[in-house]
XYZ file of C-alpha atoms in Angstrom:
498
model
C 94.769 48.998 33.523
C 97.155 46.482 34.985
C 100.137 48.590 34.019
C 98.604 51.689 35.614
C 97.893 49.818 38.824
C 101.407 48.441 38.927
C 102.829 51.913 38.234
C 100.697 53.425 40.976
C 101.803 50.715 43.389
C 105.441 51.408 42.521
C 104.958 55.168 43.060
C 103.204 54.529 46.401
C 105.931 52.158 47.503
C 108.616 54.696 46.548
C 106.757 57.430 48.420
C 106.424 55.155 51.431
C 110.136 54.309 51.303
C 111.006 58.010 51.054
C 108.718 58.849 53.976
C 110.169 56.000 56.033
C 113.687 57.179 55.187
C 112.725 60.734 56.192
C 111.306 59.553 59.529
C 114.375 57.394 60.089
C 116.671 60.302 59.244
C 114.636 62.574 61.525
C 114.890 59.990 64.304
C 118.611 59.657 63.736
C 118.965 63.434 63.795
C 116.811 63.633 66.920
C 118.775 60.889 68.614
C 121.996 62.608 67.513
C 120.802 65.909 68.982
C 119.687 64.189 72.165
C 123.072 62.472 72.426
C 124.696 65.915 72.083
C 122.437 67.262 74.870
C 123.435 64.354 77.091
C 127.121 64.938 76.289
C 126.819 68.624 77.333
C 125.054 67.559 80.543
C 127.691 64.913 81.345
C 130.512 67.392 80.709
C 128.810 69.914 83.052
C 128.492 67.278 85.765
C 132.155 66.327 85.461
C 133.563 69.887 85.405
C 131.334 70.948 88.333
C 132.386 67.898 90.343
C 133.161 68.459 94.030
C 134.500 65.163 95.388
C 135.420 65.283 99.064
C 139.173 65.346 98.319
C 138.793 68.489 96.195
C 136.641 70.179 98.853
C 139.302 69.507 101.488
C 141.912 71.119 99.204
C 139.635 74.169 98.838
C 139.139 74.393 102.635
C 142.930 74.213 103.114
C 143.421 76.930 100.466
C 140.876 79.153 102.258
C 142.825 78.770 105.536
C 146.142 79.580 103.808
C 144.644 82.706 102.199
C 143.211 83.800 105.565
C 146.682 83.635 107.150
C 148.162 85.589 104.219
C 145.463 88.278 104.373
C 145.986 88.758 108.128
C 149.764 89.020 107.682
C 149.813 92.057 105.379
C 147.617 94.370 103.328
C 147.353 93.027 99.789
C 148.975 89.746 100.828
C 145.979 87.718 99.676
C 142.932 87.787 97.417
C 141.065 87.788 100.737
C 141.118 91.349 102.094
C 140.674 90.168 105.732
C 139.576 93.664 106.775
C 139.939 94.738 110.397
C 136.436 95.846 111.429
C 137.431 97.543 114.725
C 134.548 95.627 116.324
C 136.186 94.266 119.481
C 133.079 94.033 121.659
C 130.287 91.808 120.392
C 126.942 91.918 122.227
C 126.681 89.771 125.364
C 122.922 89.854 125.848
C 123.229 92.176 128.865
C 122.675 95.349 126.815
C 119.809 97.598 127.892
C 118.344 100.782 126.499
C 117.051 102.339 123.312
C 119.279 102.203 120.240
C 118.880 103.173 116.603
C 120.113 101.703 113.348
C 120.385 103.020 109.804
C 120.662 100.427 107.038
C 121.827 101.916 103.729
C 122.623 99.350 101.069
C 120.625 100.091 97.952
C 117.852 102.205 96.480
C 115.933 102.039 99.777
C 117.182 102.556 103.310
C 115.700 101.593 106.672
C 115.714 103.388 109.993
C 115.107 101.251 113.093
C 114.828 101.646 116.831
C 115.252 98.757 119.207
C 114.523 98.619 122.926
C 116.843 96.141 124.640
C 115.875 94.641 127.990
C 119.042 92.831 129.077
C 119.322 89.087 129.730
C 115.671 88.715 130.694
C 113.998 90.918 128.111
C 116.349 90.707 125.098
C 114.651 92.680 122.271
C 111.627 94.158 124.056
C 110.380 96.184 121.115
C 111.466 97.120 117.612
C 110.086 99.571 115.073
C 111.293 100.500 111.618
C 110.494 102.600 108.591
C 111.633 102.046 105.010
C 112.353 105.037 102.773
C 112.908 105.090 99.009
C 115.778 107.262 97.736
C 114.833 109.531 94.804
C 116.812 108.731 91.643
C 118.335 112.232 91.367
C 119.861 111.974 94.866
C 121.720 108.774 93.879
C 123.789 110.768 91.383
C 123.733 114.175 93.069
C 125.845 115.529 95.933
C 126.954 114.055 99.239
C 125.123 116.788 101.158
C 121.938 116.148 99.184
C 121.913 112.422 99.974
C 122.893 112.660 103.644
C 120.511 115.587 104.326
C 117.687 113.466 102.898
C 118.669 110.536 105.161
C 119.078 112.761 108.244
C 115.639 114.328 107.623
C 114.021 110.867 107.505
C 115.921 109.874 110.652
C 114.773 113.034 112.486
C 111.160 112.394 111.464
C 111.431 108.798 112.730
C 112.922 109.965 116.061
C 109.989 112.387 116.477
C 107.583 109.410 116.548
C 109.127 107.810 119.677
C 106.219 106.401 121.673
C 105.688 105.876 125.374
C 108.615 104.105 127.030
C 110.769 104.575 123.930
C 112.995 107.419 125.048
C 116.666 107.618 125.968
C 117.550 108.485 129.573
C 117.784 112.139 130.402
C 121.120 113.760 129.540
C 122.097 111.021 127.099
C 122.644 111.170 123.384
C 120.795 108.781 121.119
C 123.213 106.237 119.617
C 123.101 104.723 116.155
C 124.580 101.698 114.397
C 125.185 102.505 110.718
C 125.120 99.616 108.238
C 126.726 100.940 105.060
C 126.898 98.218 102.414
C 129.367 99.864 100.027
C 133.166 99.432 99.871
C 134.717 101.378 102.762
C 138.239 101.738 104.130
C 137.469 101.596 107.847
C 139.674 103.699 110.138
C 137.941 103.114 113.507
C 134.756 101.575 114.893
C 132.876 104.732 113.885
C 134.678 106.076 110.825
C 135.426 104.892 107.324
C 136.177 106.429 103.937
C 134.091 105.475 100.922
C 136.251 103.669 98.334
C 133.669 103.630 95.522
C 129.937 103.558 94.932
C 128.098 100.512 93.560
C 124.417 99.570 92.964
C 123.598 102.571 90.776
C 124.960 105.305 93.077
C 127.453 107.796 91.673
C 128.092 110.745 93.999
C 131.587 111.932 93.177
C 132.144 114.349 96.076
C 131.456 111.565 98.623
C 134.252 109.285 97.384
C 137.217 109.171 99.824
C 135.101 111.007 102.419
C 134.303 109.637 105.883
C 130.674 108.504 105.554
C 130.103 108.788 109.323
C 131.398 112.376 109.218
C 129.041 113.181 106.320
C 126.037 111.686 108.175
C 127.007 113.441 111.452
C 127.227 116.851 109.726
C 123.812 116.266 108.137
C 122.256 115.308 111.507
C 123.735 118.466 113.038
C 122.208 120.551 110.225
C 118.826 118.942 111.091
C 119.313 119.659 114.815
C 119.291 115.925 115.575
C 121.412 115.028 118.614
C 122.566 111.533 117.707
C 125.965 109.834 117.729
C 127.090 107.107 115.334
C 128.762 104.567 117.636
C 129.404 101.797 115.068
C 129.918 101.648 111.293
C 129.423 98.068 110.073
C 128.439 95.940 107.091
C 125.598 93.415 106.989
C 127.865 90.388 107.593
C 129.256 91.827 110.827
C 125.702 92.811 111.805
C 124.668 89.173 111.288
C 127.548 88.054 113.518
C 126.463 90.531 116.216
C 122.822 89.416 116.008
C 123.861 85.774 116.229
C 126.193 86.375 119.207
C 123.501 88.376 121.064
C 121.235 85.315 121.135
C 123.971 82.673 121.403
C 127.426 83.257 122.896
C 128.801 80.237 120.985
C 128.530 82.082 117.640
C 132.031 82.417 116.168
C 131.367 83.361 112.536
C 128.698 84.658 110.187
C 128.128 83.898 106.530
C 125.828 85.727 104.118
C 124.505 83.651 101.217
C 122.170 85.903 99.278
C 122.492 87.927 96.093
C 126.149 88.248 97.072
C 128.187 86.394 99.667
C 130.603 87.233 102.474
C 131.874 85.905 105.798
C 133.102 87.439 109.054
C 134.485 85.753 112.144
C 135.993 86.413 115.576
C 139.805 86.305 115.549
C 142.306 86.485 118.408
C 143.738 90.020 118.220
C 147.294 88.718 118.733
C 146.900 86.493 115.631
C 146.656 89.517 113.296
C 150.242 90.457 112.306
C 149.091 93.488 110.272
C 147.282 95.015 113.316
C 149.357 98.016 114.365
C 147.384 99.446 117.283
C 147.117 98.509 120.941
C 145.509 95.131 121.488
C 141.861 95.550 122.524
C 140.916 94.698 126.109
C 138.647 91.901 124.919
C 141.606 90.279 123.144
C 139.338 89.741 120.140
C 138.739 91.420 116.793
C 136.054 90.753 114.203
C 137.517 90.228 110.731
C 135.487 90.977 107.612
C 136.902 88.410 105.184
C 135.330 89.658 101.925
C 135.435 85.974 100.976
C 133.596 86.488 97.684
C 137.015 87.383 96.252
C 138.568 84.026 97.217
C 140.037 82.043 94.358
C 142.059 78.854 94.095
C 143.323 76.579 91.331
C 141.253 73.852 93.031
C 137.915 75.592 92.325
C 135.955 73.560 89.745
C 135.380 76.262 87.112
C 133.639 75.631 83.789
C 133.642 77.394 80.419
C 130.328 78.985 81.517
C 131.969 80.500 84.620
C 134.894 81.804 82.587
C 132.609 83.449 80.007
C 130.396 84.923 82.749
C 133.471 86.372 84.476
C 134.929 87.888 81.278
C 131.593 89.564 80.456
C 131.011 90.809 84.025
C 131.602 94.343 85.343
C 134.504 93.069 87.478
C 136.447 90.469 85.445
C 138.957 88.471 87.492
C 137.347 89.561 90.769
C 134.822 87.893 93.125
C 135.403 84.449 91.565
C 134.100 82.543 94.627
C 130.988 84.744 94.694
C 130.389 84.061 90.990
C 130.076 80.310 91.570
C 128.117 80.243 94.849
C 125.861 83.314 95.178
C 122.291 84.059 94.158
C 123.270 86.768 91.700
C 124.933 84.219 89.419
C 123.477 80.695 89.835
C 120.480 81.317 87.544
C 122.742 82.949 84.957
C 125.044 79.896 84.876
C 121.973 77.692 84.215
C 120.892 80.041 81.381
C 124.314 79.760 79.757
C 124.187 75.948 79.865
C 120.681 75.907 78.345
C 121.796 78.351 75.647
C 124.613 76.017 74.631
C 122.195 73.071 74.526
C 119.837 75.116 72.346
C 122.616 76.228 70.007
C 124.587 72.993 69.667
C 121.901 70.347 70.179
C 118.700 72.148 69.054
C 117.378 71.397 72.540
C 114.379 73.733 72.162
C 113.870 73.165 68.428
C 115.511 74.375 65.251
C 116.042 77.929 66.483
C 117.467 79.297 69.733
C 114.634 80.980 71.716
C 115.431 84.739 71.547
C 114.796 85.358 75.277
C 117.404 82.712 76.169
C 120.019 85.086 74.757
C 119.336 87.760 77.399
C 121.911 87.707 80.256
C 120.485 87.354 83.778
C 116.912 86.811 82.522
C 116.782 83.561 84.501
C 117.014 84.567 88.151
C 117.998 82.221 90.967
C 114.498 82.289 92.616
C 113.086 80.904 89.321
C 115.887 78.328 89.164
C 115.037 77.319 92.745
C 111.321 76.958 91.894
C 112.196 74.629 88.982
C 114.663 72.653 91.094
C 112.035 72.138 93.827
C 109.274 71.059 91.404
C 107.816 67.781 92.724
C 104.852 67.491 90.332
C 104.740 64.295 88.223
C 104.829 66.256 84.942
C 107.212 68.972 86.247
C 104.508 71.565 85.614
C 106.384 74.365 87.427
C 109.378 73.886 85.090
C 107.079 74.106 82.051
C 105.381 77.262 83.367
C 108.668 79.004 84.203
C 110.071 78.266 80.714
C 106.876 79.648 79.182
C 106.603 82.744 81.384
C 110.279 83.782 81.449
C 111.777 82.450 78.206
C 108.584 82.128 76.094
C 109.447 78.462 75.434
C 106.361 76.278 74.970
C 105.750 72.597 74.242
C 108.566 71.158 76.355
C 108.455 67.411 76.902
C 108.847 65.780 80.309
C 112.199 64.423 79.135
C 113.427 67.984 78.422
C 112.122 69.292 81.726
C 114.019 66.555 83.579
C 117.253 67.697 81.884
C 116.609 71.278 83.021
C 116.070 70.150 86.636
C 119.321 68.162 86.384
C 121.202 71.299 85.221
C 119.775 73.253 88.197
C 120.809 70.448 90.536
C 124.414 70.313 89.259
C 124.919 74.099 89.511
C 123.245 74.447 92.943
C 125.050 71.398 94.378
C 128.435 72.764 93.359
C 127.649 76.153 94.963
C 126.379 74.583 98.189
C 129.343 72.226 98.557
C 131.859 75.015 97.886
C 130.118 77.167 100.544
C 130.557 74.322 103.029
C 134.265 74.047 102.120
C 134.646 77.785 102.811
C 133.097 77.392 106.269
C 135.413 74.461 107.028
C 138.334 76.747 106.035
C 137.264 79.190 108.771
C 136.869 76.387 111.326
C 140.376 75.117 110.442
C 141.827 78.599 110.957
C 140.255 78.694 114.421
C 141.323 75.131 115.276
C 137.706 74.004 115.595
C 137.756 71.332 112.887
C 139.018 68.505 115.101
C 137.878 66.663 118.214
C 139.790 67.510 121.355
C 139.687 65.449 124.523
C 136.948 66.556 126.930
C 136.151 69.525 124.684
C 132.456 69.718 123.929
C 132.439 73.426 123.085
C 129.900 74.266 120.425
C 130.879 76.337 117.380
C 127.892 78.134 115.905
C 127.880 79.698 112.429
C 125.219 82.394 111.971
C 123.830 82.330 108.433
C 121.615 84.806 106.619
C 120.617 85.723 103.083
C 117.803 84.818 100.714
C 119.735 82.003 99.034
C 120.281 80.218 102.359
C 116.797 80.987 103.663
C 114.662 80.190 100.608
C 116.637 77.756 98.400
C 116.118 74.699 100.628
C 117.956 72.211 98.396
C 120.981 74.547 98.471
C 121.014 75.025 102.259
C 120.274 71.324 102.889
C 123.143 70.261 100.624
C 125.489 72.765 102.277
C 124.714 71.438 105.761
C 125.064 67.766 104.776
C 128.399 68.559 103.056
C 129.642 70.216 106.266
C 128.951 66.964 108.129
C 130.651 64.963 105.372
C 133.778 67.145 105.516
C 134.057 67.294 109.301
C 133.080 63.751 110.195
C 130.237 62.851 112.533
C 132.083 63.368 115.803
C 133.254 66.932 115.013
C 129.990 67.813 113.242
C 128.060 67.201 116.486
C 129.622 70.388 117.891
C 129.244 72.524 114.733
C 125.846 74.189 114.414
C 124.431 76.299 111.590
C 121.817 78.806 112.783
C 119.674 81.225 110.806
C 120.320 84.750 112.112
C 117.806 87.174 110.718
C 118.189 90.888 109.918
C 121.850 91.456 110.730
C 121.861 94.716 108.795
C 119.101 96.139 111.021
C 118.907 94.610 114.494
C 122.612 93.622 114.360
C 123.663 97.232 113.753
C 121.608 98.493 116.719
C 123.176 95.778 118.927
C 126.661 96.953 117.897
C 125.641 100.520 118.753
C 124.790 99.151 122.207
C 127.974 97.091 122.684
C 130.106 100.091 121.603
C 128.071 102.650 123.544
C 129.855 105.645 125.036
C 127.932 104.875 128.255
C 129.614 101.782 129.666
C 126.840 100.810 132.043
C 123.750 101.110 129.883
C 120.664 101.110 132.049
C 117.111 100.603 131.046
C 115.510 103.909 130.087
């Protein structure tokens, strides 16, 4: 019996040793995997770094590229497009004006009653219309007839006090958010379709001409007085309310900037200088690139796999379309190399663009003690359950690194514009304010992003200069802004109240 007991004790001890060794090995493996996770996180933080010296180099590079783009066509990655907008709203505009905002699968028609300095926007009405799928790939006439019909129906609902003066044509601002080669304030040829549209016979055609012909077919007496994009509309809306507005930036799904340039500072401008002496430039700044941009392996892979490799590099590191996708790519690497979510990579994590920036923002803003929002988002979007608080904290850190880089680079871009205009320094007895009108869902809803961008602006400019630089939210540039540009470019110079 003694021998059996001893034997059993030996077996138990061996089993216990084996179990202890297994636990120890598991702990070592776990700690090894965690160390790998931390190494990936640290590497991300370092490669996304935006120290103030680097940001100043990026701002300088933006200014240099702006000069090059104004000097000649194709002289820079920045297109620096001449918008032909040489009269921004002053606030004195009066009358009834229309806008058409076409930028995706829906379009809006708006009417705005302007009451001059005292009344500003007295009344506004709009209607949103969904475009049938077949018209997005049909003919130019089919699409523009559909739009003109909706416009005519909207005009027929003008209520009391919402009529143009007798003998006058209705005037329309047309926001067309597709690539256009603009030839005047109210004409521009379509370069190519995006966003799911593919109407071959419209390419290289003047989109204002196509819309005008369709309105004539509908018997609608309306003149397009301005063809603009949403960024220029935002600038117009900002200037209408505040004459100190000098530039507009869109930070949404995509990103762009426009600003007011001295007409005699545009070497590539061939025409007569406008009476105002000013010209709005559409920068198309999403295409900016510089060797100083802090790009990671995730950015490079995203770019290579995108529909436009080598293009829109600035946009791909700062805009809402891409921030969530960069976070997904980092988490995928953690899952693959460090078994961050367990022994297998969660299948949903392999789907590009499954993690959208609004979800990233919700996780980044989670203030609950157990980061419950992070846990719920992982479960709902990626079907990842049982995440520890430690893991959730890593995910918030990844969101923070990616968003902070985007916000700080946006601020550097704005400083580049201020430098170009000579508004980045303090001048004796000069207390002129410089207001930047901002719009877009990323700026409006991702508060940590917009807060970081504004604090970085102050850091870059210094307190004294920053006192005179103001960031203002300017809403609905593509709608109200377009109607204001119709007013400021009206064929009737003295626009009276109807």
